[in-house]
mmCIF file of C-alpha atoms in Angstrom:
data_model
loop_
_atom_site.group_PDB
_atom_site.id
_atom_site.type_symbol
_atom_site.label_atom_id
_atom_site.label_comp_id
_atom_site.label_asym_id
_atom_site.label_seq_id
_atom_site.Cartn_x
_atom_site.Cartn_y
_atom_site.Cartn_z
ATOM 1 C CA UNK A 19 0.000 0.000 0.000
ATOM 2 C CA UNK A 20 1.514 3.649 -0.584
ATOM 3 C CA UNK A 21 0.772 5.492 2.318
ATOM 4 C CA UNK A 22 0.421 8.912 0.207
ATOM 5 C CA UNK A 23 -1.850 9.072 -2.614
ATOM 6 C CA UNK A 24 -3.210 12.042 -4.841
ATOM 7 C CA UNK A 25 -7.162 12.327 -6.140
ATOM 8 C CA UNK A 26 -7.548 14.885 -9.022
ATOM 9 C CA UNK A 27 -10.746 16.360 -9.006
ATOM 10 C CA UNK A 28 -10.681 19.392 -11.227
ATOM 11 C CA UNK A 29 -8.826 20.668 -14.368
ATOM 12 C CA UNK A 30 -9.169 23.892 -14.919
ATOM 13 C CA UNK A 31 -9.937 25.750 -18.108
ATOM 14 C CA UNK A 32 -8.062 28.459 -18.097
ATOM 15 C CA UNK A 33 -4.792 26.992 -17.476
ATOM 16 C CA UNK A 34 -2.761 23.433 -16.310
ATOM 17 C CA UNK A 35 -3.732 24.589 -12.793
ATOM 18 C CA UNK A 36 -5.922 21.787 -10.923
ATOM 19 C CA UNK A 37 -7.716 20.848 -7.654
ATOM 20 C CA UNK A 38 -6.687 17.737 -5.983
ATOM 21 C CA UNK A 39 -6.865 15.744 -2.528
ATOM 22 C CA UNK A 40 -3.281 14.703 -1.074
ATOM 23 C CA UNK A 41 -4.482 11.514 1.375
ATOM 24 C CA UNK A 42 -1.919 11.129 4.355
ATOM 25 C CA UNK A 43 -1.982 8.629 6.909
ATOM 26 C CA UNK A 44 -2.380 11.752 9.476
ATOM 27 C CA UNK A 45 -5.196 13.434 6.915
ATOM 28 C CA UNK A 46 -6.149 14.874 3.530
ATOM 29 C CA UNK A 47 -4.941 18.026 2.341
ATOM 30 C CA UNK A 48 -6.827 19.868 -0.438
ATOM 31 C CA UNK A 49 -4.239 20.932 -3.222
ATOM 32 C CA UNK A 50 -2.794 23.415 -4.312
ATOM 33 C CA UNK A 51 -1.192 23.939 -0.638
ATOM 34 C CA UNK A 52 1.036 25.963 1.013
ATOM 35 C CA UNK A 53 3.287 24.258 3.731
ATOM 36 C CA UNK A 54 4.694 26.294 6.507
ATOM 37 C CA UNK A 55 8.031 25.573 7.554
ATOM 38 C CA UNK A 56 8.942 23.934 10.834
ATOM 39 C CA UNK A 57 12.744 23.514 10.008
ATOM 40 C CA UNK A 58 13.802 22.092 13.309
ATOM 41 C CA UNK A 59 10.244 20.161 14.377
ATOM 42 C CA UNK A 60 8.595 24.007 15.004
ATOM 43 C CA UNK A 61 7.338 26.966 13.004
ATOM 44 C CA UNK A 62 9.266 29.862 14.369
ATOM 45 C CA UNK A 63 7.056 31.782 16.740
ATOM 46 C CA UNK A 64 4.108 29.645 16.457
ATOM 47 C CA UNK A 65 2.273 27.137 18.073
ATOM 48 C CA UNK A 66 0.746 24.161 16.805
ATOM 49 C CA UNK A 67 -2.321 25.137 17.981
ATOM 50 C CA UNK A 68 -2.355 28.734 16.471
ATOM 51 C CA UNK A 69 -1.288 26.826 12.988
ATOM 52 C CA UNK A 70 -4.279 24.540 12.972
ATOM 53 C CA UNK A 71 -6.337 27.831 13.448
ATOM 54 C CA UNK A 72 -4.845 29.350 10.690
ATOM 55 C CA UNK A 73 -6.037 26.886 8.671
ATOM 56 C CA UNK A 74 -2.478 24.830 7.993
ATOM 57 C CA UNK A 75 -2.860 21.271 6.989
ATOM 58 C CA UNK A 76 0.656 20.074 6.107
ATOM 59 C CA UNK A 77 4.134 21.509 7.859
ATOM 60 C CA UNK A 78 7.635 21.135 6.295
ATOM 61 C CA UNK A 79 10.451 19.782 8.275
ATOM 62 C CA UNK A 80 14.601 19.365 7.613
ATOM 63 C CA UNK A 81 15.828 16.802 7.634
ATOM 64 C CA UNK A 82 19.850 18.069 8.332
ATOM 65 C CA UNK A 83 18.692 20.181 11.081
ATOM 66 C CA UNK A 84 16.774 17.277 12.893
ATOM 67 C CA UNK A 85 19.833 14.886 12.045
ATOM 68 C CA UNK A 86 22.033 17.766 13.961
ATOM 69 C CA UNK A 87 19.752 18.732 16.299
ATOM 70 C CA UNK A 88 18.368 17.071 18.436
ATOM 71 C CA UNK A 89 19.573 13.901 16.510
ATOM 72 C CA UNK A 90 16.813 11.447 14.299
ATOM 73 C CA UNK A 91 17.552 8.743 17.498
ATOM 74 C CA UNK A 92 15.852 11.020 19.946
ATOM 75 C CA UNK A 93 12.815 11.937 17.329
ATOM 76 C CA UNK A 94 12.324 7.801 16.465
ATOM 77 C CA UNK A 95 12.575 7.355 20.497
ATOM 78 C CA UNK A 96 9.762 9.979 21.358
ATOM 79 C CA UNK A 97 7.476 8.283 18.670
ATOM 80 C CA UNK A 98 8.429 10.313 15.794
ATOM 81 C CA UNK A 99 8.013 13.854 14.623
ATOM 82 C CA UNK A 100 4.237 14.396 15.339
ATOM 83 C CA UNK A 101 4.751 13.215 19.069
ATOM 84 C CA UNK A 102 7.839 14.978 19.173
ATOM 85 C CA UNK A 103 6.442 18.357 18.160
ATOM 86 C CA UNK A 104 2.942 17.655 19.381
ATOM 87 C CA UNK A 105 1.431 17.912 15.172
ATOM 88 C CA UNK A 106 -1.639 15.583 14.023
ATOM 89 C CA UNK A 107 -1.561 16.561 10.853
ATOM 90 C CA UNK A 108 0.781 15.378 7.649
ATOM 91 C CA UNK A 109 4.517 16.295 7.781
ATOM 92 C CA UNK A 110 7.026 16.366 5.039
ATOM 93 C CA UNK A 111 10.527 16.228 5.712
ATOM 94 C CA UNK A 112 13.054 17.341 3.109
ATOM 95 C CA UNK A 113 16.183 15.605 2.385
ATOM 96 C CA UNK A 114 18.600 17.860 3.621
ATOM 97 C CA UNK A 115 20.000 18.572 -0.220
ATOM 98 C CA UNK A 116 19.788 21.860 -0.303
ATOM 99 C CA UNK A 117 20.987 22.844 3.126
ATOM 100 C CA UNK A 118 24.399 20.463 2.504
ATOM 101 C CA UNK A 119 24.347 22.490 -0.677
ATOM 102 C CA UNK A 120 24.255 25.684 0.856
ATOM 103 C CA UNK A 121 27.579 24.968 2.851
ATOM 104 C CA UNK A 122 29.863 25.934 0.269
ATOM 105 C CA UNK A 123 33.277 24.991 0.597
ATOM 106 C CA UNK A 124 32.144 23.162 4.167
ATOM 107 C CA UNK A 125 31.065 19.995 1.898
ATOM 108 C CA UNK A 126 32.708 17.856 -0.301
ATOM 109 C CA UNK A 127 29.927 15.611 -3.294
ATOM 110 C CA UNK A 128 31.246 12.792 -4.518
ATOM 111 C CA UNK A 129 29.354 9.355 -5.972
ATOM 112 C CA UNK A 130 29.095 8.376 -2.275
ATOM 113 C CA UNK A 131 27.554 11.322 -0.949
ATOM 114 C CA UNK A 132 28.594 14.303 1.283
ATOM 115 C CA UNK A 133 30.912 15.052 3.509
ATOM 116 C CA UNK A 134 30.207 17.920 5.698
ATOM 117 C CA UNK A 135 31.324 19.618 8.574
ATOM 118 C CA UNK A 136 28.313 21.038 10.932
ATOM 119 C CA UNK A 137 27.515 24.571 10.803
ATOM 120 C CA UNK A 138 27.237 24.532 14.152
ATOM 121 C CA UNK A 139 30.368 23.312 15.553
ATOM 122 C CA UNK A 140 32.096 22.134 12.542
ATOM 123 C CA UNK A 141 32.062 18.076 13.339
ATOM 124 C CA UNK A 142 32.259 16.193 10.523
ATOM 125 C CA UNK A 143 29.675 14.078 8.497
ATOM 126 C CA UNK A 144 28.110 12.121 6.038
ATOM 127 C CA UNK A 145 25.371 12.125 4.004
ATOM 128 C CA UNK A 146 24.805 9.314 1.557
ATOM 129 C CA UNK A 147 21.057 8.273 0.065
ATOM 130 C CA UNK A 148 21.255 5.293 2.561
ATOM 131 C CA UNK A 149 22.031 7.458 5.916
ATOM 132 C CA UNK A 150 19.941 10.014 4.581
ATOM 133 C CA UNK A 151 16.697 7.334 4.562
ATOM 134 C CA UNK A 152 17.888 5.828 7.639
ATOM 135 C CA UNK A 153 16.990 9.647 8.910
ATOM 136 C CA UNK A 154 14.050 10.361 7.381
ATOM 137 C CA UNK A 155 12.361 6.719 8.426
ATOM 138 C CA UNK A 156 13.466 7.535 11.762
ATOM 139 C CA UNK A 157 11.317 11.000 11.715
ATOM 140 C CA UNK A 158 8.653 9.177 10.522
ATOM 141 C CA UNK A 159 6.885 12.226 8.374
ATOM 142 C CA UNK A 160 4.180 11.163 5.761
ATOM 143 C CA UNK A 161 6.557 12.521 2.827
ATOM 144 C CA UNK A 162 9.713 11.519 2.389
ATOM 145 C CA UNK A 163 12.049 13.275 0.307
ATOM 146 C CA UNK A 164 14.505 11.348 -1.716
ATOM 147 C CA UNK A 165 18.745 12.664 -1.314
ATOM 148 C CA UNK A 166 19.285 15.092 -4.218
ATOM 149 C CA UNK A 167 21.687 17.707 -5.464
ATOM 150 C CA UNK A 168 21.232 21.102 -6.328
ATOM 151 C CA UNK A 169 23.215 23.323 -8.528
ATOM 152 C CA UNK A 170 23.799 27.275 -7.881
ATOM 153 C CA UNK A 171 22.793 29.384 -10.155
ATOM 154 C CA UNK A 172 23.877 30.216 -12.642
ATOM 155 C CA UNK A 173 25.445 26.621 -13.238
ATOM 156 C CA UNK A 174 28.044 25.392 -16.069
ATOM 157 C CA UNK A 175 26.158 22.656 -18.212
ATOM 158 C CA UNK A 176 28.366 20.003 -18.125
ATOM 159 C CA UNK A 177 28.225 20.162 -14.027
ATOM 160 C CA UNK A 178 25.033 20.347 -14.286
ATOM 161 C CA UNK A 179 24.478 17.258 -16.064
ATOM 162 C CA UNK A 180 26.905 15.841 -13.850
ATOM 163 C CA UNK A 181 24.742 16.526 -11.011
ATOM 164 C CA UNK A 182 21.008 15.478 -12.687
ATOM 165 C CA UNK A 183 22.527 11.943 -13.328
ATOM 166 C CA UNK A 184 24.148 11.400 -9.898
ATOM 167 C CA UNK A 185 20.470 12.827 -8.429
ATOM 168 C CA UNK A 186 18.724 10.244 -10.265
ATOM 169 C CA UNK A 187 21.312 7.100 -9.162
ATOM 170 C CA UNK A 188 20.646 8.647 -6.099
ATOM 171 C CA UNK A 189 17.150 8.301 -6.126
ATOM 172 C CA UNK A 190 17.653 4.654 -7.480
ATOM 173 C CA UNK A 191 19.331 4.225 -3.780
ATOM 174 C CA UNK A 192 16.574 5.835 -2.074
ATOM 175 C CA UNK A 193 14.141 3.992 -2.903
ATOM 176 C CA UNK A 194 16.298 0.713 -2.370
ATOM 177 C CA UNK A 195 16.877 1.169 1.212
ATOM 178 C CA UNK A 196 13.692 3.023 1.780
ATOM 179 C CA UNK A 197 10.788 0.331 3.612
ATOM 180 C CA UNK A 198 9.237 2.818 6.053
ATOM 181 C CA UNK A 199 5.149 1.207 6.404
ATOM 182 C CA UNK A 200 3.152 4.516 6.675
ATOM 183 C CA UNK A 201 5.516 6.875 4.504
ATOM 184 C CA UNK A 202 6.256 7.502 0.754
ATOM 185 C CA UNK A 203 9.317 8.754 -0.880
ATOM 186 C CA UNK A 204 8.803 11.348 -3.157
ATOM 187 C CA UNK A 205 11.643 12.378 -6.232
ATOM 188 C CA UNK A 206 13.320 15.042 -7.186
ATOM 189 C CA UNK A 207 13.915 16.532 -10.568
ATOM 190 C CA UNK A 208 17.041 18.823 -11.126
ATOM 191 C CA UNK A 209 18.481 19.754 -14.121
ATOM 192 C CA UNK A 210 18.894 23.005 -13.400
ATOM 193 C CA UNK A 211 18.093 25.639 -15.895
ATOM 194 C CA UNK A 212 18.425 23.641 -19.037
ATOM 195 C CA UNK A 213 15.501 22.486 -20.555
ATOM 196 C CA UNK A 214 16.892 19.322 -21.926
ATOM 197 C CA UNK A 215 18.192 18.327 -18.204
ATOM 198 C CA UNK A 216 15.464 18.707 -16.896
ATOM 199 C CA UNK A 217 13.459 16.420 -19.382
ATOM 200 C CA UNK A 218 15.858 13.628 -19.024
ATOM 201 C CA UNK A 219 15.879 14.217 -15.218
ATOM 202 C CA UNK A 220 11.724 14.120 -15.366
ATOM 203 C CA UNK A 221 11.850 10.826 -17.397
ATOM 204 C CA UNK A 222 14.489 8.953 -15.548
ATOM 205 C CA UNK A 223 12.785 9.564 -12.402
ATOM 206 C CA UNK A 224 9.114 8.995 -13.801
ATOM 207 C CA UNK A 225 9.863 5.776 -15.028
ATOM 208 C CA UNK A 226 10.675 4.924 -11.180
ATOM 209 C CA UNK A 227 7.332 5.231 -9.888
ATOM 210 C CA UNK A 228 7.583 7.366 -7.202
ATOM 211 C CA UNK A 229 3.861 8.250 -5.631
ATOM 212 C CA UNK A 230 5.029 11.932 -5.895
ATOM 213 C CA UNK A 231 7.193 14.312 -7.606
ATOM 214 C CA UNK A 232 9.332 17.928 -6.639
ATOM 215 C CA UNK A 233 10.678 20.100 -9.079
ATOM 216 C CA UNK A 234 14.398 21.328 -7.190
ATOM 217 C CA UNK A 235 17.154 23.504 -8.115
ATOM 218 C CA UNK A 236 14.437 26.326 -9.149
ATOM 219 C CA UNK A 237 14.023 29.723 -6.891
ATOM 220 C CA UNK A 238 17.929 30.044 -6.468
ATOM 221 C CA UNK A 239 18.818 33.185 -7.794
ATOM 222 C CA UNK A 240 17.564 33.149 -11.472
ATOM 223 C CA UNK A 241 14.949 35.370 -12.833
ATOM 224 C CA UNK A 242 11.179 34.877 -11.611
ATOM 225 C CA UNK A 243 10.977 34.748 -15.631
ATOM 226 C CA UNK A 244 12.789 31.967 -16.243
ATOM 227 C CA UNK A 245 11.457 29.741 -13.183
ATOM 228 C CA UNK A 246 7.981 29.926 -15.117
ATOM 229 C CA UNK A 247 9.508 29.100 -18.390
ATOM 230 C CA UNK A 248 10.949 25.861 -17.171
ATOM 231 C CA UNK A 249 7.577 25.257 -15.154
ATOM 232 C CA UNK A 250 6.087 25.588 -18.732
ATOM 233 C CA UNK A 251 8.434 23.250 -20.080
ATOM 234 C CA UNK A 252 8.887 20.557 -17.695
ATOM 235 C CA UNK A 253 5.608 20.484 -16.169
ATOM 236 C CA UNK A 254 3.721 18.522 -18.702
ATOM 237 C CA UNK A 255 5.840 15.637 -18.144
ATOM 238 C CA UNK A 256 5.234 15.001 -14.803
ATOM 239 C CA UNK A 257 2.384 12.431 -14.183
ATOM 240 C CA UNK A 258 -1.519 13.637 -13.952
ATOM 241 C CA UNK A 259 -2.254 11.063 -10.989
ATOM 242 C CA UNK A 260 0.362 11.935 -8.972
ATOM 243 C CA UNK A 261 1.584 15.097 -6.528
ATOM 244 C CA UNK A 262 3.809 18.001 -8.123
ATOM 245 C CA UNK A 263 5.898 20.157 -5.472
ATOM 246 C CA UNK A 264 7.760 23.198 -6.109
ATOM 247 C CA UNK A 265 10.332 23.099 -3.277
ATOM 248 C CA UNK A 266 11.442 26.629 -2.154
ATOM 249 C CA UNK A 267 8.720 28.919 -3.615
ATOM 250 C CA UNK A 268 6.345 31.095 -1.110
ATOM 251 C CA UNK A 269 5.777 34.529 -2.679
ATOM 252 C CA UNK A 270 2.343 35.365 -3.419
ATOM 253 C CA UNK A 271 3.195 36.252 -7.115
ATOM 254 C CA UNK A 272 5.214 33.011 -7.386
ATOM 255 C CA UNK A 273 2.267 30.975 -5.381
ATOM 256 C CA UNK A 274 -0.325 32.060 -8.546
ATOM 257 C CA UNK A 275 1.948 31.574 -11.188
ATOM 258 C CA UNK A 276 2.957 27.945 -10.193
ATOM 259 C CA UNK A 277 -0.496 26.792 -9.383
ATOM 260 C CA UNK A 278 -1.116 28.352 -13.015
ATOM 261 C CA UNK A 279 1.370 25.791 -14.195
ATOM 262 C CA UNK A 280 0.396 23.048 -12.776
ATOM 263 C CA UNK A 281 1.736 22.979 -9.099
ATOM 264 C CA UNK A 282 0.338 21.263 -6.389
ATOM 265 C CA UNK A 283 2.426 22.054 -2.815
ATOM 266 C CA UNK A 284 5.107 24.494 -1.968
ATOM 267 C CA UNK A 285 6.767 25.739 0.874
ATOM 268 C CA UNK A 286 9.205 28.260 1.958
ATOM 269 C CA UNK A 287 10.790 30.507 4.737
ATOM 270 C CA UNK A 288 9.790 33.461 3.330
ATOM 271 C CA UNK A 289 6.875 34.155 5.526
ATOM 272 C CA UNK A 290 7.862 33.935 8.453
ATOM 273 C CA UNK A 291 11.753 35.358 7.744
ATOM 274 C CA UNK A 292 10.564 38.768 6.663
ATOM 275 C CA UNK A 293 7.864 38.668 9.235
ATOM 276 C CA UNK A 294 10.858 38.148 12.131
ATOM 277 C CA UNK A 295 12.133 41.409 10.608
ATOM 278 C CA UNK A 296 9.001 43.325 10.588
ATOM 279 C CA UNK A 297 7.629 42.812 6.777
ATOM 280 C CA UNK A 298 3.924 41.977 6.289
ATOM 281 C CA UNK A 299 1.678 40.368 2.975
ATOM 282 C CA UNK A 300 -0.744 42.887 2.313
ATOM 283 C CA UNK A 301 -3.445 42.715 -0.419
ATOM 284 C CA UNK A 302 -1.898 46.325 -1.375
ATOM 285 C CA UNK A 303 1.737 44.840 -1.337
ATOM 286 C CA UNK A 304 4.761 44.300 1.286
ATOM 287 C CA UNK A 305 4.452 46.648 4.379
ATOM 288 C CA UNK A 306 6.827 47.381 6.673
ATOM 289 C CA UNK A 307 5.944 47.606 9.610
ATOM 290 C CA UNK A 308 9.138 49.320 11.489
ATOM 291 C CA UNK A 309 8.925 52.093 9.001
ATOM 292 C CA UNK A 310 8.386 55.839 10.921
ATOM 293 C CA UNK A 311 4.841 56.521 8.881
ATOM 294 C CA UNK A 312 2.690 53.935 10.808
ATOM 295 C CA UNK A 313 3.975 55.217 14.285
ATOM 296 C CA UNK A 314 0.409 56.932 14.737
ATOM 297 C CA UNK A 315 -1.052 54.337 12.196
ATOM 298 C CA UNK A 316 -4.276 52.496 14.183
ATOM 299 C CA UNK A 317 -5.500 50.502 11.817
ATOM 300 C CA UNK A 318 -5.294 46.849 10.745
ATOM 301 C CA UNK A 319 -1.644 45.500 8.950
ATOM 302 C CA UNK A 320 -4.413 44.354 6.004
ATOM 303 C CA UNK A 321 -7.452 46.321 5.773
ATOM 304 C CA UNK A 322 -9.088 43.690 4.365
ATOM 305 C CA UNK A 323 -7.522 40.423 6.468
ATOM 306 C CA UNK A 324 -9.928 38.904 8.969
ATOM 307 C CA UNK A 325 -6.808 37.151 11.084
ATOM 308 C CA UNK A 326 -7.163 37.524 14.575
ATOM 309 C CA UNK A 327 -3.955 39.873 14.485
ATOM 310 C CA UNK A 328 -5.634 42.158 12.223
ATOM 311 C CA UNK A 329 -9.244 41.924 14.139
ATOM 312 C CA UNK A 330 -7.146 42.890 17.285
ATOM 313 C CA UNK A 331 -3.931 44.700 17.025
ATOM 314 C CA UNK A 332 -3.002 47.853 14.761
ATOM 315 C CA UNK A 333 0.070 48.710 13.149
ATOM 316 C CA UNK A 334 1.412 51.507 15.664
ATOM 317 C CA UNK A 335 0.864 48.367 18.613
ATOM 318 C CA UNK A 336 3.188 46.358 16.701
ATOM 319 C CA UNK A 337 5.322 48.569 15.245
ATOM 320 C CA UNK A 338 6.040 49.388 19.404
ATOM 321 C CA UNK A 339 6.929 46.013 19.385
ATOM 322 C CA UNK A 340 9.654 45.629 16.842
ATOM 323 C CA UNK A 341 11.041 48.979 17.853
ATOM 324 C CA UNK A 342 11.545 47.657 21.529
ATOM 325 C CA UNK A 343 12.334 43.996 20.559
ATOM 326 C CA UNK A 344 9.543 42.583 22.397
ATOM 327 C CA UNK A 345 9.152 38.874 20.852
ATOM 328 C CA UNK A 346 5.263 39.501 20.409
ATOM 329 C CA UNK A 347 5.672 41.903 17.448
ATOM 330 C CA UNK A 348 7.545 38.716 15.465
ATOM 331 C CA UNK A 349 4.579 36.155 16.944
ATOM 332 C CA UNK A 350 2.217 38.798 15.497
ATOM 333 C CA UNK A 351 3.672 39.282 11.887
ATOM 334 C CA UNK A 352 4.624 35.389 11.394
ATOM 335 C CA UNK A 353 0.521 34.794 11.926
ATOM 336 C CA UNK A 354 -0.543 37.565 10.164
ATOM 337 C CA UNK A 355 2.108 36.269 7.104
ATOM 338 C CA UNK A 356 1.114 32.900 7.371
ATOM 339 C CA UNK A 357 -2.729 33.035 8.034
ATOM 340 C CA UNK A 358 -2.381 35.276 4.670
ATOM 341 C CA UNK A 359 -0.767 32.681 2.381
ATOM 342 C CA UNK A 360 -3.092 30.056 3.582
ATOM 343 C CA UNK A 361 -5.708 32.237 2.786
ATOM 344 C CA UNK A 362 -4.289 32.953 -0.675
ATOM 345 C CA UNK A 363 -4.162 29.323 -1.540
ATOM 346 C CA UNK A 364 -8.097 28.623 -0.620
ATOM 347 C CA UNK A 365 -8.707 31.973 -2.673
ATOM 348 C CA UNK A 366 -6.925 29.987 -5.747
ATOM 349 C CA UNK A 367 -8.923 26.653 -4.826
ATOM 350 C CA UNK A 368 -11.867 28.445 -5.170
ATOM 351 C CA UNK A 369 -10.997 30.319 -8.214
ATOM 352 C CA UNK A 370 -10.123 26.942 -9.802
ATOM 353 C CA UNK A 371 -13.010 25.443 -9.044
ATOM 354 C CA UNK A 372 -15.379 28.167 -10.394
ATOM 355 C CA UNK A 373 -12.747 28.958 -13.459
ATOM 356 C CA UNK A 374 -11.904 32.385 -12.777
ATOM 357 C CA UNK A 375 -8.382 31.650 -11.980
ATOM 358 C CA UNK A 376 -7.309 33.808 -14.499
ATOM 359 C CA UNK A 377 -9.436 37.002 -13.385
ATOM 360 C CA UNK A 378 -8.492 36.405 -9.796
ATOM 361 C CA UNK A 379 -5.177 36.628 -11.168
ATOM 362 C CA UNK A 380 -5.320 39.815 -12.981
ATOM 363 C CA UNK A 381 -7.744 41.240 -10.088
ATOM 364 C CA UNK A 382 -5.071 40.192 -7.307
ATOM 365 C CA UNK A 383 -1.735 41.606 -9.274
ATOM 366 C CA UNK A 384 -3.461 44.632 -10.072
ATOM 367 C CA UNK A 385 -4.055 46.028 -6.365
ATOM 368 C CA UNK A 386 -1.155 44.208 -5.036
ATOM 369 C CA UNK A 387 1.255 45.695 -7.528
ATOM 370 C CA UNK A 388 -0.101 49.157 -7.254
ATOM 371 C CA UNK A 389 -0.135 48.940 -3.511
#
């Protein structure tokens, strides 16, 4: 039995956007989604409770972090990552590819794996597609995600090819040493910018069944243009009856145009980073909040957000807050950020389902670009 399957139940007209049902073994989650991210078993500055109220149905974990801190051993030993951070809903745990890839010259790829030294303390380790599954099992999310590698941008073709064919034997080890009961492994095409890359890395890794797919290697540094074009492109060759995820994308703009194309989950930091440093989603744009204008501003951070921050606080309250580092102005901003994503993404559902996706578009761009 696959433990995570995917229901289509709308195409819609417009575009190669879709409505779908992703069934968990700790719930369904009605696609397109966005999935806050817990990166070390907890959304920074919120509760589990406070997410569930938001409306979250699926949270993001990593996988290196965890491994670091507090080690996988500890996570399997308190019953896994939903006991551990007291979540009954799905998780998703990431392989830990792009953090090892964001080390720079503290890791060393080879056909192996990675060899690392800890950001925190600079230890030694490493990662292979074995250890790395060994992990993941041991957090016991819903969604695993198979050991990848991802290329800066911009990134020489011939390394990158390198690196899409050592992803996909990769993956071939993944799901060899992967036999977790209750969680599926989900691939990972790379390729990086080049369109023929990509469509051998999307082949290769279709024709080895995973239940679910992620596009990687996109929203790192190139052009919001050129993300969509290889969306366009490599899109269509991902199966119908099966998940797509576009890892590492959680601006508004970006949310619309992948669901456009055919995306089914994301996730990102975004959110909640800016909202740490005091910038807010608005329907009229980014706001922020430490700025001198709203110091005798009393109204809402979104006039037209119904989140509990905005039905209770005003934008002179918690700009106080940032400017005398109390932690509630963050805790206010990260729900406010969050509740409004979440909201975004049932705004889309329903535009999908009543195929207006295309004037919601135009309607939302308009007043959020002019804002």
């Amino acid at each position: 039995m696959v433990a995570v399957t995917y229901e289509l139940i709308k195409e819609s007209k417009e575009s190669v956007a879709r409505l779908g049902k992703l069934h968990t073994p700790h719930g369904m989650v009605n696609t397109p989604v966005f999935m806050p991210v817990g990166t070390q078993a907890t959304v920074k500055a919120m509760t589990p409770e406070e997410l569930e109220e938001i409306g979250a149905r699926i949270l993001l974990s990593n996988t290196y972090h965890l491994y670091l801190r507090p080690g996988y051993e500890l996570v399997r030993e308190a019953g896994g990552l939903h006991k551990f951070m007291n979540w009954s809903g799905p998780i998703l745990t990431d392989s830990g590819g792009f953090q090892v890839f964001s080390l720079g010259d503290l890791r060393k790829i080879s056909e192996e794996g990675v060899e690392f030294k800890s950001h925190i303390d600079g230890s030694k380790h490493m990662f292979t597609p074995e250890k790395v599954m060994e992990i993941e099992m041991g957090l016991g999310a819903d969604i695993a995600m198979a050991f990848d590698e991802c290329v800066s941008y911009p990134s020489e073709y011939d390394y990158t090819k390198l690196a899409m064919e050592r992803t996909t034997r990769w993956a071939e080890r993944c799901l060899e040493s992967h036999n977790k009961e209750g969680q599926s492994l989900f691939g990972i095409v790379q390729g990086g910018m080049y369109k023929d890359l990509r469509k051998i890395s999307a082949r290769d890794l279709v024709s080895l069944d995973f239940p679910g797919y992620a596009i990687g290697g996109l929203s790192v540094g190139e052009p919001k243009e050129l993300m969509y074009e290889i969306l366009n492109y490599i899109v269509p060759s991902l199966p119908k009856n099966k998940p797509r995820y576009l890892m590492g994308v959680g601006s508004p703009d970006c949310l619309i145009e992948g669901v456009i194309r055919g995306i089914d989950m994301f996730d990102c930091v975004l959110p909640t980073r800016i909202a740490r440093n005091g910038t807010v989603f608005t329907k009229d744009g980014k706001l922020v909040i430490r700025n001198a204008c709203y110091k005798h501003d009393f109204t809402p951070l979104d006039h037209k957000c119904d989140c509990y921050v905005c039905r209770n606080y005003s934008r002179a309250y918690i700009r106080h807050l940032f400017n005398v580092g109390e932690i509630l102005g963050a805790r206010l901003t990260t729900y406010h950020n969050l509740y409004f994503l979440i909201q975004l993404m049932k705004d889309i559902r329903e535009a999908i389902a009543s195929n207006s996706l295309m004037t919601f578009r135009q309607e939302f761009f308009a007043q959020y670009y002019a804002g």
